[in-house]
mmCIF file of C-alpha atoms in Angstrom:
data_model
loop_
_atom_site.group_PDB
_atom_site.id
_atom_site.type_symbol
_atom_site.label_atom_id
_atom_site.label_comp_id
_atom_site.label_asym_id
_atom_site.label_seq_id
_atom_site.Cartn_x
_atom_site.Cartn_y
_atom_site.Cartn_z
ATOM 1 C CA MET A 1 0.000 0.000 0.000
ATOM 2 C CA THR A 2 3.047 2.200 -0.294
ATOM 3 C CA HIS A 3 5.386 4.188 -2.436
ATOM 4 C CA GLY A 4 9.137 4.124 -2.139
ATOM 5 C CA ARG A 5 12.352 2.309 -3.010
ATOM 6 C CA SER A 6 12.602 -0.059 -0.077
ATOM 7 C CA THR A 7 13.088 -3.753 -0.819
ATOM 8 C CA ASP A 8 10.988 -4.595 2.249
ATOM 9 C CA PRO A 9 7.968 -6.546 0.893
ATOM 10 C CA ALA A 10 5.797 -5.007 3.606
ATOM 11 C CA ILE A 11 6.190 -1.514 2.132
ATOM 12 C CA GLN A 12 6.316 -2.076 -1.611
ATOM 13 C CA PRO A 13 4.402 0.162 -4.059
ATOM 14 C CA PHE A 14 0.719 -0.585 -4.569
ATOM 15 C CA LEU A 15 -1.646 2.145 -5.808
ATOM 16 C CA SER A 16 -0.329 5.464 -7.068
ATOM 17 C CA ALA A 17 -2.342 8.334 -5.598
ATOM 18 C CA ARG A 18 -1.869 10.524 -8.660
ATOM 19 C CA ARG A 19 -2.960 7.895 -11.181
ATOM 20 C CA THR A 20 -5.827 6.621 -9.041
ATOM 21 C CA ILE A 21 -7.230 10.095 -8.387
ATOM 22 C CA ALA A 22 -6.880 10.964 -12.073
ATOM 23 C CA GLY A 23 -8.737 7.770 -13.020
ATOM 24 C CA ALA A 24 -11.571 8.595 -10.631
ATOM 25 C CA ASN A 25 -11.802 12.113 -12.054
ATOM 26 C CA ARG A 26 -11.943 10.805 -15.625
ATOM 27 C CA ALA A 27 -14.688 8.366 -14.638
ATOM 28 C CA GLY A 28 -16.613 11.098 -12.843
ATOM 29 C CA LEU A 29 -16.744 9.020 -9.659
ATOM 30 C CA PRO A 30 -15.883 9.614 -6.006
ATOM 31 C CA LEU A 31 -12.493 8.063 -5.267
ATOM 32 C CA GLY A 32 -13.811 5.322 -2.966
ATOM 33 C CA GLU A 33 -16.492 4.280 -5.442
ATOM 34 C CA TYR A 34 -13.937 4.210 -8.261
ATOM 35 C CA ILE A 35 -11.631 1.899 -6.284
ATOM 36 C CA ASP A 36 -14.556 -0.342 -5.320
ATOM 37 C CA ARG A 37 -15.522 -0.755 -8.958
ATOM 38 C CA PHE A 38 -12.175 -2.015 -10.155
ATOM 39 C CA SER A 39 -11.008 -3.933 -7.052
ATOM 40 C CA ALA A 40 -14.235 -5.339 -5.617
ATOM 41 C CA GLU A 41 -17.810 -4.295 -6.442
ATOM 42 C CA PRO A 42 -19.772 -1.030 -6.181
ATOM 43 C CA GLY A 43 -20.674 -0.080 -2.627
ATOM 44 C CA SER A 44 -18.582 -2.764 -0.945
ATOM 45 C CA THR A 45 -16.591 -0.337 1.209
ATOM 46 C CA GLY A 46 -19.722 1.189 2.699
ATOM 47 C CA VAL A 47 -21.246 -2.222 3.396
ATOM 48 C CA ALA A 48 -18.052 -3.372 5.142
ATOM 49 C CA VAL A 49 -17.880 -0.240 7.300
ATOM 50 C CA GLU A 50 -21.537 -0.645 8.276
ATOM 51 C CA ALA A 51 -20.899 -4.271 9.257
ATOM 52 C CA MET A 52 -17.876 -3.306 11.348
ATOM 53 C CA LEU A 53 -19.657 -0.453 13.118
ATOM 54 C CA ARG A 54 -22.691 -2.601 13.840
ATOM 55 C CA LEU A 55 -20.452 -5.141 15.600
ATOM 56 C CA CYS A 56 -18.514 -2.387 17.422
ATOM 57 C CA ASP A 57 -21.700 -0.873 18.874
ATOM 58 C CA PHE A 58 -19.864 2.291 19.972
ATOM 59 C CA GLY A 59 -22.676 4.771 19.495
ATOM 60 C CA ASP A 60 -21.738 7.984 17.672
ATOM 61 C CA HIS A 61 -18.510 9.092 19.370
ATOM 62 C CA VAL A 62 -15.179 7.658 20.497
ATOM 63 C CA SER A 63 -11.993 9.292 21.718
ATOM 64 C CA ARG A 64 -9.255 7.739 19.570
ATOM 65 C CA ILE A 65 -9.096 5.578 16.444
ATOM 66 C CA CYS A 66 -6.040 4.144 14.703
ATOM 67 C CA GLU A 67 -5.982 2.868 11.123
ATOM 68 C CA ILE A 68 -3.126 0.945 9.524
ATOM 69 C CA GLY A 69 -2.649 1.621 5.817
ATOM 70 C CA PRO A 70 -5.570 3.994 5.124
ATOM 71 C CA GLY A 71 -4.362 4.664 1.568
ATOM 72 C CA SER A 72 -7.137 6.545 -0.218
ATOM 73 C CA GLY A 73 -9.130 7.099 2.973
ATOM 74 C CA ARG A 74 -12.157 5.243 1.627
ATOM 75 C CA TYR A 75 -12.641 3.472 4.972
ATOM 76 C CA ALA A 76 -11.458 6.376 7.107
ATOM 77 C CA GLU A 77 -14.019 8.846 5.813
ATOM 78 C CA PRO A 78 -17.196 6.914 6.728
ATOM 79 C CA VAL A 79 -15.692 5.742 10.027
ATOM 80 C CA ILE A 80 -14.858 9.328 11.015
ATOM 81 C CA ALA A 81 -18.305 10.512 9.945
ATOM 82 C CA ALA A 82 -19.975 7.830 12.084
ATOM 83 C CA LEU A 83 -17.808 7.930 15.226
ATOM 84 C CA ARG A 84 -16.471 11.521 15.265
ATOM 85 C CA PRO A 85 -13.207 10.679 17.047
ATOM 86 C CA ASP A 86 -11.207 13.309 18.895
ATOM 87 C CA ALA A 87 -8.082 11.881 17.219
ATOM 88 C CA TYR A 88 -7.706 9.698 14.140
ATOM 89 C CA GLU A 89 -4.224 8.166 14.002
ATOM 90 C CA ILE A 90 -2.894 6.776 10.735
ATOM 91 C CA TYR A 91 0.119 4.654 9.872
ATOM 92 C CA GLU A 92 0.691 5.075 6.142
ATOM 93 C CA THR A 93 4.009 4.634 4.361
ATOM 94 C CA ALA A 94 3.007 6.168 1.001
ATOM 95 C CA PRO A 95 3.901 9.883 0.909
ATOM 96 C CA ASP A 96 1.487 10.615 -1.941
ATOM 97 C CA TRP A 97 -1.489 9.190 -0.030
ATOM 98 C CA ILE A 98 -0.397 10.905 3.195
ATOM 99 C CA ARG A 99 -0.628 14.249 1.398
ATOM 100 C CA TYR A 100 -4.101 13.358 0.135
ATOM 101 C CA LEU A 101 -5.298 12.363 3.619
ATOM 102 C CA GLN A 102 -4.349 15.645 5.308
ATOM 103 C CA SER A 103 -7.910 16.979 5.049
ATOM 104 C CA LEU A 104 -9.328 14.267 7.326
ATOM 105 C CA PRO A 105 -10.714 15.737 10.595
ATOM 106 C CA ASN A 106 -8.535 15.434 13.719
ATOM 107 C CA LEU A 107 -5.865 13.559 11.805
ATOM 108 C CA VAL A 108 -2.720 12.413 13.629
ATOM 109 C CA THR A 109 -0.072 11.123 11.222
ATOM 110 C CA ARG A 110 2.255 8.627 12.882
ATOM 111 C CA PRO A 111 5.716 7.678 11.556
ATOM 112 C CA ALA A 112 5.229 4.354 9.786
ATOM 113 C CA ASP A 113 7.861 1.661 9.427
ATOM 114 C CA GLY A 114 5.593 -0.879 7.713
ATOM 115 C CA HIS A 115 5.650 -3.259 10.684
ATOM 116 C CA THR A 116 4.739 -1.617 14.008
ATOM 117 C CA LEU A 117 2.542 0.951 15.747
ATOM 118 C CA ALA A 118 5.505 2.170 17.753
ATOM 119 C CA ALA A 119 4.256 5.746 18.232
ATOM 120 C CA THR A 120 0.973 4.643 19.821
ATOM 121 C CA GLY A 121 0.815 3.900 23.518
ATOM 122 C CA SER A 122 -0.448 0.622 24.935
ATOM 123 C CA GLU A 123 -4.198 0.458 25.649
ATOM 124 C CA THR A 124 -4.856 3.973 24.306
ATOM 125 C CA VAL A 125 -7.106 3.339 21.293
ATOM 126 C CA ASP A 126 -10.860 2.677 21.162
ATOM 127 C CA LEU A 127 -10.756 1.177 17.654
ATOM 128 C CA VAL A 128 -7.750 -0.035 15.679
ATOM 129 C CA HIS A 129 -8.559 -1.291 12.195
ATOM 130 C CA SER A 130 -7.059 -2.124 8.820
ATOM 131 C CA HIS A 131 -8.598 -2.991 5.465
ATOM 132 C CA LYS A 132 -7.186 -4.533 2.291
ATOM 133 C CA LEU A 133 -3.674 -4.569 3.741
ATOM 134 C CA PHE A 134 -3.147 -7.976 5.340
ATOM 135 C CA THR A 135 -4.506 -9.377 2.086
ATOM 136 C CA TYR A 136 -1.237 -8.378 0.395
ATOM 137 C CA VAL A 137 1.603 -8.158 2.923
ATOM 138 C CA PRO A 138 3.730 -11.148 4.005
ATOM 139 C CA PHE A 139 2.300 -13.366 6.739
ATOM 140 C CA VAL A 140 4.994 -12.396 9.241
ATOM 141 C CA THR A 141 4.106 -8.731 8.738
ATOM 142 C CA THR A 142 0.452 -9.478 9.430
ATOM 143 C CA VAL A 143 1.384 -11.357 12.602
ATOM 144 C CA GLY A 144 3.443 -8.421 13.836
ATOM 145 C CA TYR A 145 0.590 -6.011 13.212
ATOM 146 C CA LEU A 146 -1.917 -8.283 14.985
ATOM 147 C CA GLU A 147 0.359 -8.259 18.033
ATOM 148 C CA GLU A 148 0.551 -4.478 17.870
ATOM 149 C CA MET A 149 -3.212 -4.062 17.451
ATOM 150 C CA ALA A 150 -3.771 -6.188 20.551
ATOM 151 C CA ARG A 151 -1.267 -4.020 22.417
ATOM 152 C CA VAL A 152 -2.651 -0.579 21.576
ATOM 153 C CA VAL A 153 -6.377 -1.259 21.951
ATOM 154 C CA ARG A 154 -7.892 -0.395 25.330
ATOM 155 C CA PRO A 155 -9.921 -2.886 27.374
ATOM 156 C CA GLY A 156 -13.409 -2.869 25.863
ATOM 157 C CA GLY A 157 -12.003 -1.532 22.583
ATOM 158 C CA ILE A 158 -12.234 -3.041 19.115
ATOM 159 C CA VAL A 159 -9.729 -4.629 16.732
ATOM 160 C CA ALA A 160 -10.983 -5.119 13.152
ATOM 161 C CA PHE A 161 -9.272 -6.239 9.941
ATOM 162 C CA ASP A 162 -9.864 -8.358 6.868
ATOM 163 C CA ILE A 163 -7.766 -11.318 5.724
ATOM 164 C CA VAL A 164 -8.012 -14.034 3.114
ATOM 165 C CA THR A 165 -8.930 -17.060 5.239
ATOM 166 C CA GLU A 166 -9.478 -20.670 4.220
ATOM 167 C CA ASP A 167 -13.220 -19.903 4.294
ATOM 168 C CA CYS A 168 -12.651 -17.429 1.447
ATOM 169 C CA MET A 169 -11.023 -20.032 -0.776
ATOM 170 C CA ASP A 170 -13.871 -21.829 -2.511
ATOM 171 C CA GLU A 171 -13.268 -23.652 -5.785
ATOM 172 C CA GLN A 172 -14.290 -20.720 -7.961
ATOM 173 C CA ALA A 173 -11.989 -18.246 -6.210
ATOM 174 C CA THR A 174 -9.105 -20.696 -6.353
ATOM 175 C CA ARG A 175 -9.579 -21.316 -10.063
ATOM 176 C CA THR A 176 -9.858 -17.604 -10.799
ATOM 177 C CA TRP A 177 -6.710 -16.676 -8.883
ATOM 178 C CA VAL A 178 -4.732 -19.557 -10.376
ATOM 179 C CA SER A 179 -5.834 -18.678 -13.917
ATOM 180 C CA GLU A 180 -4.947 -15.023 -13.352
ATOM 181 C CA SER A 181 -1.660 -15.843 -11.569
ATOM 182 C CA ALA A 182 -2.869 -13.756 -8.646
ATOM 183 C CA ALA A 183 0.268 -14.210 -6.569
ATOM 184 C CA ILE A 184 -0.295 -10.896 -4.765
ATOM 185 C CA TYR A 185 -2.827 -12.396 -2.351
ATOM 186 C CA MET A 186 -1.772 -13.847 1.007
ATOM 187 C CA VAL A 187 -3.795 -16.424 2.973
ATOM 188 C CA THR A 188 -3.939 -16.207 6.776
ATOM 189 C CA PRO A 189 -5.396 -19.155 8.754
ATOM 190 C CA ARG A 190 -8.686 -18.161 10.408
ATOM 191 C CA ALA A 191 -8.629 -20.460 13.449
ATOM 192 C CA TRP A 192 -4.973 -19.654 14.119
ATOM 193 C CA THR A 193 -5.730 -15.912 14.011
ATOM 194 C CA ILE A 194 -8.658 -16.232 16.410
ATOM 195 C CA ASP A 195 -6.546 -18.314 18.806
ATOM 196 C CA LEU A 196 -3.633 -15.843 18.649
ATOM 197 C CA LEU A 197 -5.844 -12.915 19.594
ATOM 198 C CA ALA A 198 -7.723 -14.925 22.234
ATOM 199 C CA GLU A 199 -4.401 -15.468 23.981
ATOM 200 C CA ARG A 200 -4.090 -11.680 24.105
ATOM 201 C CA GLY A 201 -7.517 -11.139 25.600
ATOM 202 C CA LEU A 202 -9.540 -10.492 22.438
ATOM 203 C CA THR A 203 -12.869 -12.202 21.724
ATOM 204 C CA LEU A 204 -14.338 -12.549 18.238
ATOM 205 C CA LEU A 205 -17.593 -10.588 17.930
ATOM 206 C CA GLY A 206 -18.429 -11.469 14.361
ATOM 207 C CA GLN A 207 -17.377 -11.496 10.728
ATOM 208 C CA HIS A 208 -18.360 -10.232 7.295
ATOM 209 C CA PHE A 209 -17.249 -11.408 3.850
ATOM 210 C CA GLU A 210 -16.084 -8.716 1.417
ATOM 211 C CA PRO A 211 -15.607 -9.054 -2.368
ATOM 212 C CA LEU A 212 -12.073 -8.847 -3.770
ATOM 213 C CA SER A 213 -11.125 -9.187 -7.456
ATOM 214 C CA GLY A 214 -12.404 -12.651 -8.266
ATOM 215 C CA GLY A 215 -12.602 -13.815 -4.655
ATOM 216 C CA ARG A 216 -13.308 -12.432 -1.219
ATOM 217 C CA THR A 217 -11.780 -11.509 2.127
ATOM 218 C CA GLU A 218 -13.159 -12.012 5.634
ATOM 219 C CA LEU A 219 -13.562 -9.057 7.970
ATOM 220 C CA LEU A 220 -13.063 -10.164 11.587
ATOM 221 C CA VAL A 221 -14.086 -7.935 14.512
ATOM 222 C CA PHE A 222 -12.781 -8.509 18.062
ATOM 223 C CA ARG A 223 -13.331 -6.882 21.450
ATOM 224 C CA LYS A 224 -10.585 -6.692 24.068
ATOM 225 C CA GLN A 225 -11.780 -7.990 27.415
ATOM 226 C CA PRO A 226 -11.078 -6.111 30.662
ATOM 227 C CA SER A 227 -7.998 -7.295 32.519
ATOM 228 C CA SER A 228 -8.750 -9.836 35.209
#
């Protein structure tokens, strides 16, 4: 989801802000809708955000939210509109998208290394979420971020993200990705992920399948339990 010259596979180039914004302008579409149309299906971002917020059950205001890899801001914008956070932290390694995101309300841009949430204190965030990132980065990077999400979320807070699980891999999706040589997608075991976060005090609240270029991802939403 990034731009740069690093050889780190966790921060390799993905979408160019300039080209993507230009494409949306030529199509006469809002940026989020334009990205939905070529990477998933129309309206899928909004449906996913609604599913996440329904499971969160926060009401209409929280203090602090953190998003990993916001990119175009297509998830950030509806989340901010719904929850009106006092601070919206982002970890984004693409300078062109960071510039684009500067208009988001109460934005706090954190220094991103592509692996950690080092600038965020432990148990300080009401909601930490990430979308269409763990789908692409190496498994070890995803594991590191899951550990960090569990660290920064407060007791009672929410961790939400989507991954390609084994439940996403039906025969049709497998055939499509094999025929298209879709080597960019990474599979993360569902049961293993749930067990990892359970060991860190997080309980699965629910899930939601999201479309993704010939297949789908699974949005998982967890709540951190109070310390015993």
